[in-house]
Amino acid sequence: MSQDIQALLWSYGYVGACVAAGESSLRLGLSRELARKIIHVSVGFWIFGTLWLFQNPALAVVPSLTAAVANWIIHRKRLLKSVETEPDNLGTVWFALAFSALVWLAWDKPVAAAGGVMAMTVGDALAALVGTRLGRHPYETLGGERKSLEGSLAMLAGTFVAVLATLTWLPGLAPDMPKVPLAALCAVVATCAEALGTRGRDNLFVPLAAGAVLYLVPPSHAAGLGLGAVIAVFIGVVSWLRGSLSPSGVLGAILIGTPVLGLAGAVGASALLAFFISSSALSKAFRARKAGVEEEYAKTGTRDLGQALANGGVAALAAVLLAVTGDERYALAMLGALVAANADTWATELGVLSRSPPRLVTTLRQVPAGTSGAVSGAGLMASTAGAAFVAVVAALAGARWTLLPWLVLAGVVGSLFDSFLGATVQDVRWCDACGRETERRVHRCGRAARPLRGFSWLGNDTVNVLATAAGALLAFWA
Ligand SMILES: [Zn+2]
């Protein structure tokens, strides 16, 4: 008990000294931003003092909870004093709460608490410093903030180094835990949490997400997930710079790529890459030729988070279920989802080039090219080829060749199911000005398109999820 009292005194003394150091550096002429960073970083390092000095977790969280309350009062007072001052976010309050939560929840695994706080302390500070000075490739976050690729890469590198150092020097990690892949996975997850850019709440998400990785990932999957995450980041960023993915699409590539590349072995990795590379290449190759027709579809050449999750989410879920249950049928479900996604993408990209007008899948009457739910001979051939392409690549990587016909069937049925939903329940609209059908809410002419058929909540992304789920189910029972 007396040691905990001493630890409390040390905590308040240390934090007081950090604030004093920040204040005096402000007087010495440093910018407010830099002074705040000095306080933020030096206080963050107190996680090591906290874990080392305290014996009772209930008392160990007292200083950071005090800081949360104090920061909240400071924040409120500033808001009351003047409406003119920038309505500062609650970042410092969230950070103190995350610090407390990590100390409390990971008391039995201190390395997770320390790694989580270090991700925030070192990584986030680097992201802000580098981003504001060297940012050349800006992007808008889902939370509506402006960040830059350079800032996010600095966060990635800084978090990796800080977490690796923590894992190396702090005891408590399982001996068979590979440190470098685990630090890499932690860095990718923390960087994604920061890149959401949600007005200060990333100060809560970043440390908790990084801590959760260190606390939860089992030794058997750490190496695969770490490598998968790094490859997914690389592919995602390159695709963004080449125009195949939007910035939020990079997040989607990481969310899908990490589990599929990291948990489903060579078969999962090659099937995902076959899908991603072939569909990106097709969109790019035919973009100019089919301009006009393609614009009636909600999906365009540059894919965003929703489209990435709609096409790959079912496969990613199956990869996670495969790892958790060890049931090999989930590997088939993952392949079924990927062949269906590829069959549908190839059919969409190549089917619109068909010379003869397509027919509606339900009534078989002729409709203009670009109509939702339209199928054509060329489209069917393209979807069969798309499914076969992924299935053959998976077989070359080690999947059973006897699965091939089942996977092709699952892909084509999934793609036809997509067309069927497009012709029946999908939200399809009509532009009065142009007299054309469209999947877009605002037509390319700029006018709002009125509902024509289907449910307004059942957009293209939902249809893709259902179509890949149909492919996954068929393959699961194969
Ligand atoms: Zn129009």
Short mmCIF file of N, CA and C in Angstrom, two decimals, residues 234-373:
data_model
loop_
_atom_site.label_atom_id
_atom_site.label_comp_id
_atom_site.label_asym_id
_atom_site.label_seq_id
_atom_site.Cartn_x
_atom_site.Cartn_y
_atom_site.Cartn_z
N PHE A 234 1.16 -2.11 -48.71
CA PHE A 234 1.94 -1.82 -49.91
C PHE A 234 1.04 -1.81 -51.15
N ILE A 235 0.24 -2.87 -51.32
CA ILE A 235 -0.64 -2.96 -52.49
C ILE A 235 -1.66 -1.82 -52.47
N GLY A 236 -2.22 -1.56 -51.29
CA GLY A 236 -3.23 -0.51 -51.17
C GLY A 236 -2.69 0.86 -51.57
N VAL A 237 -1.50 1.20 -51.05
CA VAL A 237 -0.94 2.53 -51.32
C VAL A 237 -0.55 2.65 -52.80
N VAL A 238 0.05 1.59 -53.35
CA VAL A 238 0.42 1.64 -54.78
C VAL A 238 -0.84 1.80 -55.64
N SER A 239 -1.91 1.07 -55.28
CA SER A 239 -3.15 1.17 -56.06
C SER A 239 -3.76 2.55 -55.96
N TRP A 240 -3.64 3.18 -54.80
CA TRP A 240 -4.14 4.54 -54.64
C TRP A 240 -3.36 5.50 -55.55
N LEU A 241 -2.02 5.39 -55.52
CA LEU A 241 -1.21 6.30 -56.32
C LEU A 241 -1.44 6.06 -57.82
N ARG A 242 -1.84 4.83 -58.19
CA ARG A 242 -2.11 4.53 -59.60
C ARG A 242 -3.56 4.81 -59.98
N GLY A 243 -4.40 5.16 -59.02
CA GLY A 243 -5.77 5.55 -59.33
C GLY A 243 -6.79 4.42 -59.30
N SER A 244 -6.40 3.21 -58.85
CA SER A 244 -7.37 2.12 -58.77
C SER A 244 -8.18 2.14 -57.48
N LEU A 245 -7.63 2.74 -56.43
CA LEU A 245 -8.31 2.81 -55.15
C LEU A 245 -8.38 4.26 -54.69
N SER A 246 -9.48 4.62 -54.04
CA SER A 246 -9.54 5.92 -53.37
C SER A 246 -8.84 5.76 -52.02
N PRO A 247 -8.55 6.89 -51.31
CA PRO A 247 -7.90 6.75 -49.99
C PRO A 247 -8.67 5.82 -49.05
N SER A 248 -10.01 5.90 -49.03
CA SER A 248 -10.75 4.99 -48.14
C SER A 248 -10.67 3.57 -48.66
N GLY A 249 -10.48 3.40 -49.98
CA GLY A 249 -10.30 2.08 -50.55
C GLY A 249 -9.03 1.41 -50.05
N VAL A 250 -8.00 2.21 -49.72
CA VAL A 250 -6.77 1.66 -49.15
C VAL A 250 -7.09 0.99 -47.81
N LEU A 251 -7.93 1.67 -47.02
CA LEU A 251 -8.36 1.08 -45.74
C LEU A 251 -9.09 -0.24 -45.99
N GLY A 252 -9.94 -0.26 -47.01
CA GLY A 252 -10.65 -1.48 -47.36
C GLY A 252 -9.69 -2.59 -47.76
N ALA A 253 -8.65 -2.23 -48.55
CA ALA A 253 -7.66 -3.23 -48.98
C ALA A 253 -6.94 -3.82 -47.77
N ILE A 254 -6.67 -2.98 -46.76
CA ILE A 254 -5.98 -3.46 -45.57
C ILE A 254 -6.91 -4.36 -44.74
N LEU A 255 -8.18 -3.93 -44.62
CA LEU A 255 -9.13 -4.70 -43.82
C LEU A 255 -9.39 -6.08 -44.43
N ILE A 256 -9.35 -6.16 -45.75
CA ILE A 256 -9.59 -7.45 -46.42
C ILE A 256 -8.28 -8.22 -46.59
N GLY A 257 -7.24 -7.48 -47.01
CA GLY A 257 -5.97 -8.14 -47.31
C GLY A 257 -5.32 -8.76 -46.08
N THR A 258 -5.38 -8.09 -44.95
CA THR A 258 -4.70 -8.61 -43.76
C THR A 258 -5.21 -10.00 -43.37
N PRO A 259 -6.53 -10.20 -43.19
CA PRO A 259 -6.98 -11.56 -42.83
C PRO A 259 -6.81 -12.57 -43.96
N VAL A 260 -7.11 -12.18 -45.21
CA VAL A 260 -7.05 -13.19 -46.29
C VAL A 260 -5.59 -13.57 -46.57
N LEU A 261 -4.69 -12.56 -46.66
CA LEU A 261 -3.28 -12.87 -46.92
C LEU A 261 -2.64 -13.52 -45.71
N GLY A 262 -3.11 -13.14 -44.51
CA GLY A 262 -2.43 -13.57 -43.29
C GLY A 262 -2.93 -14.85 -42.68
N LEU A 263 -4.18 -15.24 -42.98
CA LEU A 263 -4.77 -16.38 -42.28
C LEU A 263 -5.10 -17.55 -43.20
N ALA A 264 -5.15 -17.31 -44.52
CA ALA A 264 -5.65 -18.36 -45.42
C ALA A 264 -4.57 -18.97 -46.29
N GLY A 265 -3.31 -18.76 -45.92
CA GLY A 265 -2.21 -19.44 -46.60
C GLY A 265 -2.02 -19.02 -48.05
N ALA A 266 -1.25 -19.82 -48.79
CA ALA A 266 -0.91 -19.49 -50.17
C ALA A 266 -2.15 -19.48 -51.06
N VAL A 267 -3.11 -20.39 -50.78
CA VAL A 267 -4.31 -20.46 -51.61
C VAL A 267 -5.10 -19.16 -51.50
N GLY A 268 -5.34 -18.71 -50.26
CA GLY A 268 -6.09 -17.47 -50.05
C GLY A 268 -5.37 -16.29 -50.66
N ALA A 269 -4.04 -16.21 -50.42
CA ALA A 269 -3.27 -15.08 -50.91
C ALA A 269 -3.30 -15.01 -52.43
N SER A 270 -3.09 -16.16 -53.11
CA SER A 270 -3.05 -16.09 -54.58
C SER A 270 -4.44 -15.83 -55.15
N ALA A 271 -5.50 -16.38 -54.54
CA ALA A 271 -6.84 -16.11 -55.05
C ALA A 271 -7.19 -14.63 -54.91
N LEU A 272 -6.85 -14.04 -53.77
CA LEU A 272 -7.16 -12.62 -53.57
C LEU A 272 -6.38 -11.75 -54.56
N LEU A 273 -5.08 -12.07 -54.74
CA LEU A 273 -4.27 -11.26 -55.65
C LEU A 273 -4.76 -11.44 -57.09
N ALA A 274 -5.17 -12.67 -57.46
CA ALA A 274 -5.69 -12.90 -58.82
C ALA A 274 -6.92 -12.03 -59.05
N PHE A 275 -7.81 -11.99 -58.06
CA PHE A 275 -9.02 -11.16 -58.16
C PHE A 275 -8.64 -9.69 -58.25
N PHE A 276 -7.83 -9.23 -57.29
CA PHE A 276 -7.56 -7.80 -57.20
C PHE A 276 -6.81 -7.28 -58.42
N ILE A 277 -5.76 -8.00 -58.82
CA ILE A 277 -4.93 -7.50 -59.92
C ILE A 277 -5.69 -7.59 -61.24
N SER A 278 -6.40 -8.70 -61.50
CA SER A 278 -7.08 -8.81 -62.79
C SER A 278 -8.24 -7.82 -62.89
N SER A 279 -9.00 -7.61 -61.80
CA SER A 279 -10.13 -6.69 -61.92
C SER A 279 -9.66 -5.24 -62.02
N SER A 280 -8.56 -4.89 -61.30
CA SER A 280 -8.03 -3.52 -61.43
C SER A 280 -7.51 -3.29 -62.84
N ALA A 281 -6.82 -4.28 -63.38
CA ALA A 281 -6.25 -4.13 -64.72
C ALA A 281 -7.37 -3.99 -65.76
N LEU A 282 -8.44 -4.80 -65.63
CA LEU A 282 -9.54 -4.72 -66.57
C LEU A 282 -10.22 -3.34 -66.51
N SER A 283 -10.49 -2.85 -65.29
CA SER A 283 -11.14 -1.54 -65.18
C SER A 283 -10.31 -0.48 -65.87
N LYS A 284 -8.99 -0.57 -65.68
CA LYS A 284 -8.11 0.44 -66.24
C LYS A 284 -8.04 0.32 -67.76
N ALA A 285 -7.94 -0.91 -68.23
CA ALA A 285 -7.75 -1.13 -69.66
C ALA A 285 -8.95 -0.63 -70.48
N PHE A 286 -10.15 -0.82 -69.92
CA PHE A 286 -11.33 -0.52 -70.74
C PHE A 286 -12.00 0.78 -70.33
N ARG A 287 -11.35 1.55 -69.44
CA ARG A 287 -12.00 2.75 -68.93
C ARG A 287 -12.39 3.70 -70.07
N ALA A 288 -11.46 3.93 -70.98
CA ALA A 288 -11.73 4.90 -72.04
C ALA A 288 -12.80 4.37 -73.00
N ARG A 289 -12.71 3.07 -73.36
CA ARG A 289 -13.60 2.53 -74.39
C ARG A 289 -15.05 2.51 -73.96
N LYS A 290 -15.29 2.30 -72.68
CA LYS A 290 -16.68 2.16 -72.29
C LYS A 290 -17.18 3.36 -71.51
N ALA A 291 -16.48 4.46 -71.58
CA ALA A 291 -16.97 5.67 -70.92
C ALA A 291 -18.38 5.94 -71.42
N GLY A 292 -19.25 6.33 -70.54
CA GLY A 292 -20.63 6.52 -70.97
C GLY A 292 -21.48 5.39 -70.44
N VAL A 293 -21.22 4.19 -70.90
CA VAL A 293 -22.01 3.05 -70.40
C VAL A 293 -21.72 2.82 -68.92
N GLU A 294 -20.42 2.82 -68.58
CA GLU A 294 -20.04 2.50 -67.21
C GLU A 294 -20.60 3.50 -66.21
N GLU A 295 -20.77 4.75 -66.67
CA GLU A 295 -21.17 5.78 -65.72
C GLU A 295 -22.57 5.56 -65.16
N GLU A 296 -23.37 4.69 -65.79
CA GLU A 296 -24.68 4.41 -65.23
C GLU A 296 -24.57 3.48 -64.02
N TYR A 297 -23.43 2.81 -63.88
CA TYR A 297 -23.26 1.95 -62.72
C TYR A 297 -22.76 2.77 -61.55
N ALA A 298 -23.15 2.32 -60.35
CA ALA A 298 -22.65 3.01 -59.15
C ALA A 298 -21.16 2.77 -58.99
N LYS A 299 -20.70 1.61 -59.47
CA LYS A 299 -19.27 1.33 -59.32
C LYS A 299 -18.50 1.97 -60.47
N THR A 300 -17.37 2.53 -60.16
CA THR A 300 -16.52 3.12 -61.20
C THR A 300 -15.13 2.52 -61.05
N GLY A 301 -14.20 3.00 -61.87
CA GLY A 301 -12.85 2.44 -61.88
C GLY A 301 -12.12 2.58 -60.55
N THR A 302 -12.35 3.69 -59.82
CA THR A 302 -11.66 3.91 -58.55
C THR A 302 -12.53 3.39 -57.42
N ARG A 303 -12.04 2.37 -56.71
CA ARG A 303 -12.88 1.73 -55.70
C ARG A 303 -12.67 2.33 -54.32
N ASP A 304 -13.78 2.48 -53.58
CA ASP A 304 -13.69 3.07 -52.25
C ASP A 304 -13.89 2.00 -51.18
N LEU A 305 -13.99 2.43 -49.93
CA LEU A 305 -14.09 1.49 -48.81
C LEU A 305 -15.32 0.59 -48.93
N GLY A 306 -16.47 1.21 -49.26
CA GLY A 306 -17.70 0.43 -49.36
C GLY A 306 -17.61 -0.64 -50.43
N GLN A 307 -17.04 -0.29 -51.59
CA GLN A 307 -16.92 -1.26 -52.68
C GLN A 307 -15.93 -2.36 -52.34
N ALA A 308 -14.82 -1.95 -51.67
CA ALA A 308 -13.82 -2.96 -51.28
C ALA A 308 -14.43 -3.96 -50.31
N LEU A 309 -15.16 -3.46 -49.31
CA LEU A 309 -15.77 -4.36 -48.33
C LEU A 309 -16.87 -5.18 -48.98
N ALA A 310 -17.63 -4.58 -49.91
CA ALA A 310 -18.72 -5.30 -50.56
C ALA A 310 -18.18 -6.48 -51.37
N ASN A 311 -17.03 -6.28 -52.03
CA ASN A 311 -16.46 -7.34 -52.86
C ASN A 311 -15.64 -8.35 -52.06
N GLY A 312 -14.94 -7.88 -51.02
CA GLY A 312 -14.01 -8.77 -50.32
C GLY A 312 -14.38 -9.08 -48.88
N GLY A 313 -15.42 -8.43 -48.36
CA GLY A 313 -15.77 -8.59 -46.94
C GLY A 313 -16.13 -10.02 -46.57
N VAL A 314 -16.91 -10.69 -47.44
CA VAL A 314 -17.32 -12.07 -47.14
C VAL A 314 -16.10 -12.98 -47.12
N ALA A 315 -15.17 -12.78 -48.08
CA ALA A 315 -13.95 -13.58 -48.11
C ALA A 315 -13.12 -13.36 -46.86
N ALA A 316 -13.02 -12.08 -46.41
CA ALA A 316 -12.24 -11.78 -45.21
C ALA A 316 -12.86 -12.44 -43.99
N LEU A 317 -14.19 -12.38 -43.90
CA LEU A 317 -14.90 -13.01 -42.78
C LEU A 317 -14.64 -14.52 -42.78
N ALA A 318 -14.71 -15.13 -43.97
CA ALA A 318 -14.47 -16.58 -44.07
C ALA A 318 -13.04 -16.92 -43.63
N ALA A 319 -12.06 -16.06 -43.99
CA ALA A 319 -10.67 -16.31 -43.59
C ALA A 319 -10.53 -16.26 -42.07
N VAL A 320 -11.23 -15.30 -41.43
CA VAL A 320 -11.19 -15.21 -39.97
C VAL A 320 -11.82 -16.45 -39.35
N LEU A 321 -12.98 -16.89 -39.90
CA LEU A 321 -13.65 -18.08 -39.37
C LEU A 321 -12.78 -19.33 -39.56
N LEU A 322 -12.06 -19.38 -40.69
CA LEU A 322 -11.13 -20.49 -40.93
C LEU A 322 -10.08 -20.56 -39.82
N ALA A 323 -9.51 -19.38 -39.48
CA ALA A 323 -8.47 -19.34 -38.46
C ALA A 323 -9.02 -19.68 -37.08
N VAL A 324 -10.23 -19.20 -36.80
CA VAL A 324 -10.80 -19.39 -35.46
C VAL A 324 -11.26 -20.83 -35.26
N THR A 325 -11.93 -21.41 -36.28
CA THR A 325 -12.52 -22.74 -36.11
C THR A 325 -11.61 -23.85 -36.61
N GLY A 326 -10.72 -23.55 -37.57
CA GLY A 326 -9.90 -24.59 -38.17
C GLY A 326 -10.67 -25.47 -39.15
N ASP A 327 -11.93 -25.10 -39.42
CA ASP A 327 -12.78 -25.87 -40.33
C ASP A 327 -12.42 -25.51 -41.78
N GLU A 328 -11.91 -26.52 -42.54
CA GLU A 328 -11.42 -26.26 -43.90
C GLU A 328 -12.52 -25.78 -44.85
N ARG A 329 -13.78 -26.04 -44.50
CA ARG A 329 -14.85 -25.60 -45.39
C ARG A 329 -14.90 -24.08 -45.52
N TYR A 330 -14.37 -23.39 -44.48
CA TYR A 330 -14.34 -21.92 -44.58
C TYR A 330 -13.33 -21.46 -45.62
N ALA A 331 -12.29 -22.28 -45.88
CA ALA A 331 -11.36 -21.94 -46.96
C ALA A 331 -12.10 -22.01 -48.30
N LEU A 332 -13.01 -22.99 -48.45
CA LEU A 332 -13.81 -23.09 -49.68
C LEU A 332 -14.77 -21.91 -49.78
N ALA A 333 -15.38 -21.55 -48.65
CA ALA A 333 -16.29 -20.40 -48.65
C ALA A 333 -15.55 -19.14 -49.09
N MET A 334 -14.32 -18.97 -48.59
CA MET A 334 -13.51 -17.81 -48.97
C MET A 334 -13.26 -17.81 -50.48
N LEU A 335 -12.90 -18.99 -51.02
CA LEU A 335 -12.67 -19.08 -52.47
C LEU A 335 -13.96 -18.80 -53.24
N GLY A 336 -15.09 -19.33 -52.72
CA GLY A 336 -16.38 -19.09 -53.38
C GLY A 336 -16.70 -17.61 -53.46
N ALA A 337 -16.44 -16.87 -52.37
CA ALA A 337 -16.70 -15.43 -52.37
C ALA A 337 -15.79 -14.73 -53.37
N LEU A 338 -14.52 -15.15 -53.43
CA LEU A 338 -13.58 -14.47 -54.34
C LEU A 338 -13.89 -14.79 -55.81
N VAL A 339 -14.26 -16.05 -56.13
CA VAL A 339 -14.59 -16.35 -57.54
C VAL A 339 -15.86 -15.59 -57.94
N ALA A 340 -16.83 -15.48 -57.01
CA ALA A 340 -18.05 -14.74 -57.34
C ALA A 340 -17.75 -13.27 -57.58
N ALA A 341 -16.90 -12.68 -56.72
CA ALA A 341 -16.53 -11.27 -56.89
C ALA A 341 -15.83 -11.07 -58.23
N ASN A 342 -14.92 -12.00 -58.57
CA ASN A 342 -14.19 -11.84 -59.83
C ASN A 342 -15.10 -12.08 -61.04
N ALA A 343 -15.97 -13.09 -60.95
CA ALA A 343 -16.90 -13.36 -62.05
C ALA A 343 -17.76 -12.13 -62.32
N ASP A 344 -18.27 -11.52 -61.26
CA ASP A 344 -19.13 -10.35 -61.42
C ASP A 344 -18.36 -9.16 -61.97
N THR A 345 -17.11 -8.97 -61.48
CA THR A 345 -16.34 -7.83 -61.96
C THR A 345 -15.98 -8.00 -63.43
N TRP A 346 -15.53 -9.19 -63.81
CA TRP A 346 -15.19 -9.43 -65.23
C TRP A 346 -16.43 -9.25 -66.09
N ALA A 347 -17.59 -9.77 -65.62
CA ALA A 347 -18.82 -9.63 -66.41
C ALA A 347 -19.19 -8.16 -66.59
N THR A 348 -19.01 -7.37 -65.52
CA THR A 348 -19.34 -5.95 -65.61
C THR A 348 -18.38 -5.22 -66.54
N GLU A 349 -17.07 -5.52 -66.36
CA GLU A 349 -16.07 -4.80 -67.15
C GLU A 349 -16.13 -5.18 -68.63
N LEU A 350 -16.32 -6.48 -68.91
CA LEU A 350 -16.26 -6.94 -70.30
C LEU A 350 -17.65 -7.01 -70.94
N GLY A 351 -18.68 -7.28 -70.10
CA GLY A 351 -20.03 -7.45 -70.64
C GLY A 351 -20.55 -6.20 -71.33
N VAL A 352 -20.18 -5.03 -70.81
CA VAL A 352 -20.69 -3.78 -71.40
C VAL A 352 -20.09 -3.54 -72.79
N LEU A 353 -19.04 -4.30 -73.12
CA LEU A 353 -18.45 -4.12 -74.45
C LEU A 353 -19.18 -4.95 -75.52
N SER A 354 -20.16 -5.75 -75.07
CA SER A 354 -20.90 -6.62 -75.99
C SER A 354 -21.55 -5.79 -77.11
N ARG A 355 -21.49 -6.33 -78.36
CA ARG A 355 -22.02 -5.57 -79.51
C ARG A 355 -23.53 -5.69 -79.60
N SER A 356 -24.05 -6.87 -79.25
CA SER A 356 -25.51 -7.02 -79.30
C SER A 356 -26.10 -6.57 -77.96
N PRO A 357 -27.33 -5.98 -78.00
CA PRO A 357 -27.92 -5.48 -76.76
C PRO A 357 -28.17 -6.63 -75.78
N PRO A 358 -27.96 -6.40 -74.47
CA PRO A 358 -28.18 -7.45 -73.49
C PRO A 358 -29.67 -7.66 -73.20
N ARG A 359 -29.97 -8.69 -72.45
CA ARG A 359 -31.36 -8.97 -72.07
C ARG A 359 -31.45 -8.97 -70.55
N LEU A 360 -32.65 -8.60 -70.06
CA LEU A 360 -32.88 -8.60 -68.62
C LEU A 360 -32.92 -10.04 -68.13
N VAL A 361 -32.25 -10.33 -67.02
CA VAL A 361 -32.11 -11.71 -66.57
C VAL A 361 -33.45 -12.32 -66.18
N THR A 362 -34.42 -11.48 -65.79
CA THR A 362 -35.71 -12.02 -65.33
C THR A 362 -36.68 -12.28 -66.48
N THR A 363 -36.85 -11.30 -67.40
CA THR A 363 -37.86 -11.43 -68.44
C THR A 363 -37.26 -11.77 -69.80
N LEU A 364 -35.92 -11.64 -69.91
CA LEU A 364 -35.19 -11.88 -71.15
C LEU A 364 -35.55 -10.92 -72.27
N ARG A 365 -36.25 -9.79 -71.96
CA ARG A 365 -36.48 -8.81 -73.02
C ARG A 365 -35.23 -7.96 -73.21
N GLN A 366 -35.04 -7.46 -74.44
CA GLN A 366 -33.85 -6.67 -74.75
C GLN A 366 -33.89 -5.33 -74.02
N VAL A 367 -32.75 -4.96 -73.45
CA VAL A 367 -32.65 -3.66 -72.75
C VAL A 367 -31.37 -2.98 -73.19
N PRO A 368 -31.28 -1.63 -73.00
CA PRO A 368 -30.05 -0.94 -73.39
C PRO A 368 -28.86 -1.40 -72.54
N ALA A 369 -27.65 -1.35 -73.13
CA ALA A 369 -26.44 -1.70 -72.37
C ALA A 369 -26.32 -0.79 -71.16
N GLY A 370 -25.91 -1.37 -70.02
CA GLY A 370 -25.76 -0.57 -68.80
C GLY A 370 -26.95 -0.69 -67.87
N THR A 371 -28.04 -1.38 -68.33
CA THR A 371 -29.20 -1.57 -67.47
C THR A 371 -28.86 -2.53 -66.35
N SER A 372 -29.31 -2.21 -65.12
CA SER A 372 -29.06 -3.11 -63.99
C SER A 372 -29.81 -4.40 -64.20
N GLY A 373 -29.13 -5.52 -63.98
CA GLY A 373 -29.78 -6.82 -64.12
C GLY A 373 -29.75 -7.35 -65.53
#
